[in-house]
Tab-separated table of C-alpha atoms in Angstrom:
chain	number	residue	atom	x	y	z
A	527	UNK	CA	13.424	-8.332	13.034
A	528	UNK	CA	11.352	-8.758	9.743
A	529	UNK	CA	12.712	-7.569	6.685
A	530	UNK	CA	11.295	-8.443	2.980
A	531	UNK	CA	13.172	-8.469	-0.181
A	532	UNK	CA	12.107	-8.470	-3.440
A	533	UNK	CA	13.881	-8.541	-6.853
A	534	UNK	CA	15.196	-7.532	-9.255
A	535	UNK	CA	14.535	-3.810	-8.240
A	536	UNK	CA	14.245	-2.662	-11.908
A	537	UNK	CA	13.396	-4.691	-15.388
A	538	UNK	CA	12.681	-3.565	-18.924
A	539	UNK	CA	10.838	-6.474	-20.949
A	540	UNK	CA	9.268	-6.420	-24.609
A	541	UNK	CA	6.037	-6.927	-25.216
A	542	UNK	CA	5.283	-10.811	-25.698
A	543	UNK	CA	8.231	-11.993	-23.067
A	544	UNK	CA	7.506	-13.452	-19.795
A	545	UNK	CA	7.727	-12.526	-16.378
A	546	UNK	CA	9.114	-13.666	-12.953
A	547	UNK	CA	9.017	-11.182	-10.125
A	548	UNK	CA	10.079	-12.707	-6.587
A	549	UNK	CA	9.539	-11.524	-2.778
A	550	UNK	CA	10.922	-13.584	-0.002
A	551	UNK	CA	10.337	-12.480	4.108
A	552	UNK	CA	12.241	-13.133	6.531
A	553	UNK	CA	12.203	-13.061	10.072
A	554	UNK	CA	8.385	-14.359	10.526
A	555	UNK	CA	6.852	-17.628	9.452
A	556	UNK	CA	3.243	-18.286	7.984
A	557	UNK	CA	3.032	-15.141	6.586
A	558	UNK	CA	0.079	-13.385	5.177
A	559	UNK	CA	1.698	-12.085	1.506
A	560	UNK	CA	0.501	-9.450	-1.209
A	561	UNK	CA	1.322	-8.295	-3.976
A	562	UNK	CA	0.348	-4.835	-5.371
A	563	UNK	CA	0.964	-2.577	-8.463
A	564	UNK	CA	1.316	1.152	-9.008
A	565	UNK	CA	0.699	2.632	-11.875
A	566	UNK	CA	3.022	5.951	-11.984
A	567	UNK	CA	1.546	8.559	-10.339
A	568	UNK	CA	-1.885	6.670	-9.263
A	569	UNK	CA	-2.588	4.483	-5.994
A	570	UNK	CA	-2.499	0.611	-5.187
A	571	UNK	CA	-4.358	-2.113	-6.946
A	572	UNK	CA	-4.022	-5.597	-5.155
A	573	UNK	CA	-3.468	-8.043	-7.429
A	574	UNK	CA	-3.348	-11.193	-5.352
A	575	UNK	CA	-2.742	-12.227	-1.430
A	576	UNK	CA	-1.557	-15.789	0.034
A	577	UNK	CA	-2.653	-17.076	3.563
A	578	UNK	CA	-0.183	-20.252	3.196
A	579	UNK	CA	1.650	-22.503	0.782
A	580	UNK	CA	-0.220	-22.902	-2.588
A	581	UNK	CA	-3.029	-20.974	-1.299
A	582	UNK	CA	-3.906	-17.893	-3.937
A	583	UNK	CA	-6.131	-15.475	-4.122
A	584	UNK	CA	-6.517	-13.025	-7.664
A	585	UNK	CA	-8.309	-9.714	-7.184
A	586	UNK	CA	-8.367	-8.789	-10.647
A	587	UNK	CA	-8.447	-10.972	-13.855
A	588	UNK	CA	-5.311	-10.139	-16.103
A	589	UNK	CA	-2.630	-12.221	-17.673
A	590	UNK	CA	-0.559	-12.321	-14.304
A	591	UNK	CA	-0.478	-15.118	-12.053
A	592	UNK	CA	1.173	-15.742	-8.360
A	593	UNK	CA	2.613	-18.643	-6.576
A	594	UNK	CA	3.888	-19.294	-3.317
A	595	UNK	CA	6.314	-22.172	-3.633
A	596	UNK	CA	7.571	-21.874	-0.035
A	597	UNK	CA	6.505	-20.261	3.256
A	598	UNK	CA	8.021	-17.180	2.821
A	599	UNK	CA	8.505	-16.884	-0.789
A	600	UNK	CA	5.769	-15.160	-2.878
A	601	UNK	CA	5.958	-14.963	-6.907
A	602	UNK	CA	4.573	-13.290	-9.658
A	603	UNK	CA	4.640	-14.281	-13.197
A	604	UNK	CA	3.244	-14.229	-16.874
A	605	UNK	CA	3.730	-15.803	-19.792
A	606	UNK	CA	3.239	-12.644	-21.947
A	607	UNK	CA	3.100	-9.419	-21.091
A	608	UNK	CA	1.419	-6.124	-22.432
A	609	UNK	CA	2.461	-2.736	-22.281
A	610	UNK	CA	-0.686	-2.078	-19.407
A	611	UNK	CA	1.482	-4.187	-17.298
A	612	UNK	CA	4.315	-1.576	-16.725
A	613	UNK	CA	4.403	-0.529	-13.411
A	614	UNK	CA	5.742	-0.617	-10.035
A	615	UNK	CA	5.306	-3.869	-8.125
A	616	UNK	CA	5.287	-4.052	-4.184
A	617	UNK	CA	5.249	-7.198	-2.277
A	618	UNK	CA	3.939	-6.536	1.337
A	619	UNK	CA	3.494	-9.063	4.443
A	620	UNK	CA	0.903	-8.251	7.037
A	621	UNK	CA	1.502	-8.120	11.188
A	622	UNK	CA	-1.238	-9.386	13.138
A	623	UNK	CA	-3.131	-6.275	13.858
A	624	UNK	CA	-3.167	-5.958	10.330
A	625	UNK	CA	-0.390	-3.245	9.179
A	626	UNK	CA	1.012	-4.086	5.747
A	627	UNK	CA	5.009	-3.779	5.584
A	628	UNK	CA	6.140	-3.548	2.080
A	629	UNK	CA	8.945	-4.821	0.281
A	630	UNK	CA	11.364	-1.999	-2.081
A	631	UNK	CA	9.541	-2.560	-5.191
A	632	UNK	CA	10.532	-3.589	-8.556
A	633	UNK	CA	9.654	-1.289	-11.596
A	634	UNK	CA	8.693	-2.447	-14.338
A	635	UNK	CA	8.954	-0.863	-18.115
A	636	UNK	CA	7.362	-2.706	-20.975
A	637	UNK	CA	8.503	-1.774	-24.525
B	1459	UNK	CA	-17.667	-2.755	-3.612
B	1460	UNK	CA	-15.506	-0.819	-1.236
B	1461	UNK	CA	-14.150	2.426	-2.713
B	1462	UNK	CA	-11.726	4.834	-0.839
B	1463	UNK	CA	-11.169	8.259	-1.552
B	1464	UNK	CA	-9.048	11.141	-0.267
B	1465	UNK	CA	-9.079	14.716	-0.580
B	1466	UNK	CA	-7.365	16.573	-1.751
B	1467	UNK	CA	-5.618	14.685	-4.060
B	1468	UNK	CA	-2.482	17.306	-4.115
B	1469	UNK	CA	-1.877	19.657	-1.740
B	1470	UNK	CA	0.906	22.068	-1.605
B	1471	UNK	CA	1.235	24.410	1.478
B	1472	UNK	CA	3.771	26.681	3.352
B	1473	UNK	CA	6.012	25.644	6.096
B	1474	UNK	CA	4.928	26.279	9.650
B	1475	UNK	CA	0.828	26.179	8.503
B	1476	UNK	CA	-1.408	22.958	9.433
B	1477	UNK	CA	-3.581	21.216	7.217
B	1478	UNK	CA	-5.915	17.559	7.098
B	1479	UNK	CA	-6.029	15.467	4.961
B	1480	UNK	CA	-9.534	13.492	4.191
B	1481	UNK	CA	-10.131	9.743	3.873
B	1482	UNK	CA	-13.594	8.759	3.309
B	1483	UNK	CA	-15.055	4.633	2.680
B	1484	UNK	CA	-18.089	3.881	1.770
B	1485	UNK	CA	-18.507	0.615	3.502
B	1486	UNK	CA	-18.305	-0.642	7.613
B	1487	UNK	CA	-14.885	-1.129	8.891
B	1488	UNK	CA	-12.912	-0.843	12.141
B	1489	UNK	CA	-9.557	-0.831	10.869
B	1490	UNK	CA	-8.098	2.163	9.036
B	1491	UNK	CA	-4.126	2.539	8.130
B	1492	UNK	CA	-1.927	5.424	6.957
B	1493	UNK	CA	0.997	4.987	5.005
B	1494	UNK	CA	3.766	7.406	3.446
B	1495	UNK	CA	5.324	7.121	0.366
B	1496	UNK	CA	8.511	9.286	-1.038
B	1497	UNK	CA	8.623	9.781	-4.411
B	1498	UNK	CA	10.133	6.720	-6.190
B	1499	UNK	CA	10.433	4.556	-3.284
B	1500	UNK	CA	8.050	2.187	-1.221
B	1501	UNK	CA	5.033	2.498	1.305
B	1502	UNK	CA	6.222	3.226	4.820
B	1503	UNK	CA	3.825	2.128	7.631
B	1504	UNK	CA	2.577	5.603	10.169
B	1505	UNK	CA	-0.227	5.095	11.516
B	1506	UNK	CA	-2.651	1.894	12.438
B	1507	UNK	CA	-6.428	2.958	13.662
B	1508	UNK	CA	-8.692	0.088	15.535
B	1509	UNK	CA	-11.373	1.265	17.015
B	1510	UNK	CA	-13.774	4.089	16.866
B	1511	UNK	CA	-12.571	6.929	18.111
B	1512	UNK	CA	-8.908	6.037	18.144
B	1513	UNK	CA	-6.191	8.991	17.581
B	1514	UNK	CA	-2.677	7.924	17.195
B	1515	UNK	CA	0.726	11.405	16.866
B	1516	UNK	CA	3.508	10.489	15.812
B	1517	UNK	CA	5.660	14.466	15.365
B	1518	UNK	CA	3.907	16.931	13.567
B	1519	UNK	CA	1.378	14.183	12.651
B	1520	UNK	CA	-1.867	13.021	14.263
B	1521	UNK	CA	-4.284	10.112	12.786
B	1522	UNK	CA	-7.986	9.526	14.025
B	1523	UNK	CA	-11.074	7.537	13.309
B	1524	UNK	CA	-14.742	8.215	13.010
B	1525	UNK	CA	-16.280	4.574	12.259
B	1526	UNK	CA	-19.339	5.639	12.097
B	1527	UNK	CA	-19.079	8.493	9.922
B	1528	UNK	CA	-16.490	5.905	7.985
B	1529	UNK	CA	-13.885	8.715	7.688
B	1530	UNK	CA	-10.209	9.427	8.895
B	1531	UNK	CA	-8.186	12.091	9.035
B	1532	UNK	CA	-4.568	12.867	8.893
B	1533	UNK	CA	-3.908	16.716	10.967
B	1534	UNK	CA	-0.363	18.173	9.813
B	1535	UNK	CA	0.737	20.516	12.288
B	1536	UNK	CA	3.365	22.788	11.469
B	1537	UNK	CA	4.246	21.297	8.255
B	1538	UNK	CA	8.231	21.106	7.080
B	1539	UNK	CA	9.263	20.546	4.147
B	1540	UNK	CA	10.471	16.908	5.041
B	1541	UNK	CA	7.090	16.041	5.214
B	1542	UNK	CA	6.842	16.292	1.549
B	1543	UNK	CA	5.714	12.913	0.492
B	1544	UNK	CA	2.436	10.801	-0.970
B	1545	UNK	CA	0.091	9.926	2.144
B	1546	UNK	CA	-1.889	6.772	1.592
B	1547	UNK	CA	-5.248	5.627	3.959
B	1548	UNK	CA	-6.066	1.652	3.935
B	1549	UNK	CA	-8.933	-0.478	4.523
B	1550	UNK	CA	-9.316	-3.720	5.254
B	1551	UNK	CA	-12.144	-5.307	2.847
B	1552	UNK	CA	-14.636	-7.966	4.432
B	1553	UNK	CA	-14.740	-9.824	7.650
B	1554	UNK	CA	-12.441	-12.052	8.557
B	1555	UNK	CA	-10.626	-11.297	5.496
B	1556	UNK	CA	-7.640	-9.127	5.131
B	1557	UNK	CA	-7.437	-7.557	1.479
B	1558	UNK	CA	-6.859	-3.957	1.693
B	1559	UNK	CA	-7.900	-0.970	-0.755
B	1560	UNK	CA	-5.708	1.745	-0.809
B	1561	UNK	CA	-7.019	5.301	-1.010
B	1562	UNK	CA	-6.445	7.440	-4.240
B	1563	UNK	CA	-3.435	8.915	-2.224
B	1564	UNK	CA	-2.784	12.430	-1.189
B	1565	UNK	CA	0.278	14.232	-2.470
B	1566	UNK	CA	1.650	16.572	-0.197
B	1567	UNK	CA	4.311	19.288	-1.237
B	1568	UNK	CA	5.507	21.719	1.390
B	1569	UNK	CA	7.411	24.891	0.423
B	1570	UNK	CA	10.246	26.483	2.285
């Protein structure tokens, strides 16, 4: 069976420091691979997906970036980070009729 | 641009009533997904719609589709309070693509 990790499940950073969140699947290969934030009490914003090694889509322009290094390894990073960037980061993979199963999350507190 | 909305965007209702929840999208479609989160953990998959017309129950819950009035609902029946959770609707984006955009959510609070 599939399963999806991600880590580490919680982080508090100061503003200014960078930022490496990772999500590895496994149990499938050639993933489809998201990643999503929450702001507390709000819905999903998509931040980027990956069809395939080194292949990245951005949905919103911020100071995040992805990468996906390895088939079933999917990271996000920045360089600096601002308080707006405090939230709750899921990592998802998709099946092939499309349903999204997501990864535990890693909160994220910016000081 | 695709937007998503739900309604209501809390709910809180006795045990043993029924309820729907609302999930509305402004552009075409044909696949529509329900998810539940608990409060402070991740989305749990419930519910995947692919056609017009198509009604998935799962326990006291039961999904459908309208395509072509671009809406879905979510019919609690006989709530309990372990259904107590945030209830998310998803649609894919584009054709041939496969970005989703989540609903605003639904929180749903039942009382014993």
């Amino acid at each position: 069976s599939q399963t999806i990790h991600q880590w580490p499940a919680t982080l508090v950073q100061p503003v200014g420091s960078p930022l490496s969140l990772e999500c590895t699947v496994e149990g499938t290969s050639n993933p489809n691979l998201y990643w999503y934030r929450q702001a507390a009490g709000r819905g999903l914003q998509l931040l980027f997906y990956s069809v395939g090694i080194g292949q990245i889509s951005s949905e919103v322009p911020q100071n995040l970036s992805a990468s996906r290094p390895q088939d079933r390894q999917f990271i996000l990073s920045s360089k600096k980070l601002l308080l707006s960037d405090s939230g709750f980061y899921l990592c998802a993979w998709r099946t092939t009729v499309g349903t999204q199963y997501f990864g535990p999350g890693t909160r994220l507190l910016v000081l | 641009e695709l937007k998503v909305e739900q309604n209501p965007l809390f709910l809180s209702m006795q045990e043993g009533k029924n309820y729907t929840i609302y999930c509305n999208y402004s552009t075409t479609s044909d696949r529509l997904y329900w998810y539940r989160q608990d409060p402070g953990k991740s989305l749990e998959s419930l519910f995947v719609l692919l056609s017009n017309g198509a009604v998935k129950q799962e326990g006291r819950l039961m999904a459908s589709l309208d395509t072509k009035a671009r809406l879905s609902t979510l019919h609690i029946t006989a709530a309990v309070h372990d259904l107590s959770a945030t209830y998310f609707c998803a649609v894919v984006w584009g054709s041939g693509t496969y970005k989703y955009i989540f609903g605003t959510g639904t929180r749903l609070k039942v009382l014993a």
